[in-house]
CSV table of C-alpha atoms in Angstrom, one decimal:
chain,number,residue,atom,x,y,z
A,259,MET,CA,-18.3,0.4,41.2
A,260,GLU,CA,-21.5,0.0,38.8
A,261,SER,CA,-24.6,2.3,39.1
A,262,LYS,CA,-28.1,1.0,39.1
A,263,LEU,CA,-28.2,2.7,35.3
A,264,GLY,CA,-25.1,0.6,34.5
A,265,PHE,CA,-22.6,3.6,34.3
A,266,THR,CA,-18.9,2.6,35.6
A,267,LYS,CA,-16.5,5.3,36.6
A,268,GLU,CA,-14.7,4.5,33.6
A,269,ASN,CA,-17.8,5.2,31.4
A,270,ILE,CA,-18.3,8.3,32.9
A,271,ILE,CA,-15.1,9.9,32.6
A,272,ALA,CA,-14.9,8.7,28.8
A,273,SER,CA,-18.2,10.5,28.4
A,274,ILE,CA,-17.0,13.4,29.8
A,275,GLY,CA,-14.0,13.4,27.8
A,276,PHE,CA,-16.2,12.9,24.5
A,277,ALA,CA,-18.8,15.7,25.7
A,278,PHE,CA,-15.9,18.1,25.8
A,279,PHE,CA,-14.2,16.9,22.3
A,280,VAL,CA,-17.6,17.5,20.7
A,281,VAL,CA,-17.5,21.5,21.7
A,282,CYS,CA,-14.5,21.8,19.6
A,283,PRO,CA,-13.4,24.5,16.9
A,284,ARG,CA,-14.8,23.0,14.5
A,285,MET,CA,-18.3,23.5,16.2
A,286,ALA,CA,-17.6,27.3,16.9
A,287,GLY,CA,-16.7,27.8,13.0
A,288,MET,CA,-20.0,26.0,12.3
A,289,MET,CA,-21.8,28.5,14.9
A,290,HIS,CA,-20.0,31.6,13.5
A,291,VAL,CA,-21.3,30.5,9.8
A,292,ILE,CA,-24.7,30.0,10.8
A,293,SER,CA,-25.1,33.3,12.8
A,294,LYS,CA,-23.4,35.0,10.1
A,295,HIS,CA,-25.5,33.9,6.9
A,296,SER,CA,-29.0,33.4,8.9
A,297,SER,CA,-31.5,35.3,11.3
A,298,THR,CA,-32.3,31.8,13.3
A,299,SER,CA,-31.6,31.6,17.0
A,300,MET,CA,-28.4,29.7,18.1
A,301,LEU,CA,-30.0,28.3,21.2
A,302,TYR,CA,-33.1,26.9,19.0
A,303,THR,CA,-30.4,25.5,16.0
A,304,ILE,CA,-28.2,23.6,18.3
A,305,LEU,CA,-31.1,21.8,20.6
A,306,LEU,CA,-32.8,20.9,17.1
A,307,GLY,CA,-29.2,19.7,15.9
A,308,ILE,CA,-28.5,17.6,18.8
A,309,VAL,CA,-32.1,16.1,18.3
A,310,ILE,CA,-31.1,15.4,14.7
A,311,SER,CA,-27.3,14.3,15.3
A,312,ILE,CA,-28.2,11.4,17.6
A,313,PRO,CA,-29.1,8.9,15.2
A,314,LEU,CA,-26.0,10.0,13.0
A,315,LEU,CA,-23.6,9.3,16.0
A,316,MET,CA,-25.4,6.0,16.6
A,317,ILE,CA,-24.6,5.5,13.0
A,318,MET,CA,-21.1,6.4,13.6
A,319,VAL,CA,-20.6,4.0,16.2
A,320,TYR,CA,-22.0,1.6,14.4
A,321,VAL,CA,-19.7,2.0,11.2
A,322,PHE,CA,-16.7,2.4,13.7
A,323,ASP,CA,-17.6,-1.1,15.0
A,324,LYS,CA,-17.9,-2.6,11.4
A,325,ALA,CA,-15.1,-0.6,9.6
A,326,GLY,CA,-13.0,0.9,12.3
A,327,VAL,CA,-11.5,4.3,12.5
A,328,TRP,CA,-11.0,4.5,8.4
A,329,GLY,CA,-14.4,3.9,7.7
A,330,THR,CA,-15.7,5.8,10.5
A,331,LEU,CA,-13.7,9.0,9.2
A,332,GLY,CA,-15.0,8.1,5.8
A,333,PHE,CA,-18.5,8.4,7.1
A,334,CYS,CA,-17.9,11.8,8.8
A,335,VAL,CA,-16.2,13.4,5.9
A,336,MET,CA,-19.4,12.5,4.0
A,337,THR,CA,-21.6,14.4,6.7
A,338,ASP,CA,-19.3,17.4,6.3
A,339,PHE,CA,-20.0,17.5,2.9
A,340,ILE,CA,-23.5,17.2,3.4
A,341,SER,CA,-23.5,19.7,5.6
A,342,ALA,CA,-22.0,22.2,3.0
A,343,LEU,CA,-24.4,21.1,0.7
A,344,ILE,CA,-27.6,22.0,3.2
A,345,MET,CA,-25.8,25.0,4.3
A,346,LYS,CA,-25.7,26.3,0.5
A,347,SER,CA,-29.3,26.5,0.9
A,348,ILE,CA,-28.7,29.4,3.5
A,349,SER,CA,-26.2,31.2,0.8
A,350,ILE,CA,-23.3,29.7,-1.2
A,351,ARG,CA,-20.8,31.4,0.7
A,352,ALA,CA,-22.1,29.4,4.2
A,353,GLY,CA,-21.5,26.0,1.9
A,354,ILE,CA,-18.4,27.4,0.9
A,355,GLU,CA,-17.1,28.3,4.6
A,356,THR,CA,-18.6,24.8,5.8
A,357,PHE,CA,-16.7,23.3,2.7
A,358,ILE,CA,-13.5,24.7,3.5
A,359,ILE,CA,-14.0,23.6,7.4
A,360,ALA,CA,-14.5,20.0,6.0
A,361,ILE,CA,-11.6,20.2,3.8
A,362,PHE,CA,-9.2,21.5,6.7
A,363,VAL,CA,-10.4,18.8,8.8
A,364,ILE,CA,-9.4,16.2,6.1
A,365,ILE,CA,-6.0,17.7,6.2
A,366,GLY,CA,-5.6,17.6,9.8
A,367,VAL,CA,-6.4,14.0,9.9
A,368,LYS,CA,-3.7,13.2,7.4
A,369,LEU,CA,-1.1,15.8,9.1
A,370,THR,CA,-1.3,14.6,12.7
A,371,PRO,CA,0.3,11.2,12.5
A,372,TYR,CA,3.4,12.9,10.8
A,373,ILE,CA,3.5,15.7,13.2
A,374,SER,CA,3.0,13.4,16.0
A,375,SER,CA,5.8,11.3,14.9
A,376,LYS,CA,8.0,14.0,15.1
A,377,ILE,CA,7.1,14.2,18.8
A,378,ILE,CA,9.1,11.6,20.1
A,379,PHE,CA,10.5,10.7,23.8
A,380,LYS,CA,14.3,10.6,24.2
A,381,GLU,CA,14.0,7.0,24.5
A,382,GLN,CA,12.5,6.3,21.2
A,383,GLU,CA,15.3,8.6,19.6
A,384,THR,CA,18.2,6.3,20.7
A,385,GLY,CA,16.1,3.2,19.5
A,386,GLN,CA,15.5,1.8,23.5
A,387,GLU,CA,12.4,0.7,24.4
A,388,ILE,CA,11.0,1.3,27.8
A,389,THR,CA,10.1,-2.2,29.5
A,390,LYS,CA,9.7,-3.5,32.8
A,391,SER,CA,13.0,-5.2,32.5
A,392,ASN,CA,14.8,-2.0,31.4
A,393,VAL,CA,13.3,-0.3,34.5
A,394,LEU,CA,14.1,-2.9,36.7
A,395,GLU,CA,17.5,-2.7,35.3
A,396,ASP,CA,17.8,1.0,35.7
A,397,ASN,CA,16.8,0.8,39.3
A,398,LYS,CA,19.4,-1.8,40.2
A,399,GLU,CA,22.1,0.4,38.8
A,400,TYR,CA,20.8,3.4,40.5
A,401,ASN,CA,20.4,1.2,43.9
A,402,THR,CA,24.1,-0.1,43.6
A,403,GLU,CA,25.7,3.1,42.7
A,404,ASP,CA,24.2,4.7,46.0
A,405,ASP,CA,25.1,2.0,47.8
A,406,LYS,CA,28.8,2.9,47.3
């Protein structure tokens, strides 16, 4: 079902998921650094930051389209380091804390494939793949045993 604006159910669900993902622990860390090291209003800071971030998000989408996930991660790491340099003008400590947040993001990106590979399904441990034919065979065996 498509609305007059061109939004589909899938687009709305993905957008809601993206919105909740943008509001993340990293964002809370940045809010903490800003509030601790400046006297600026968080509401005004967030509103202005949203406006400034729109073109950056558009660039991120463009980079993703042209260079894939690794190019996009490179772009995002670069923006994290730029953020640390900018935050340094509020205080050196704010810049260092922002830099540390960026480092933890990089470590997280590197560690998640390793950690997720350790969280595997039983079928993958035994080397079996879940395929439609496996499911049909299992169902056939189950039904045959029930009939006895």
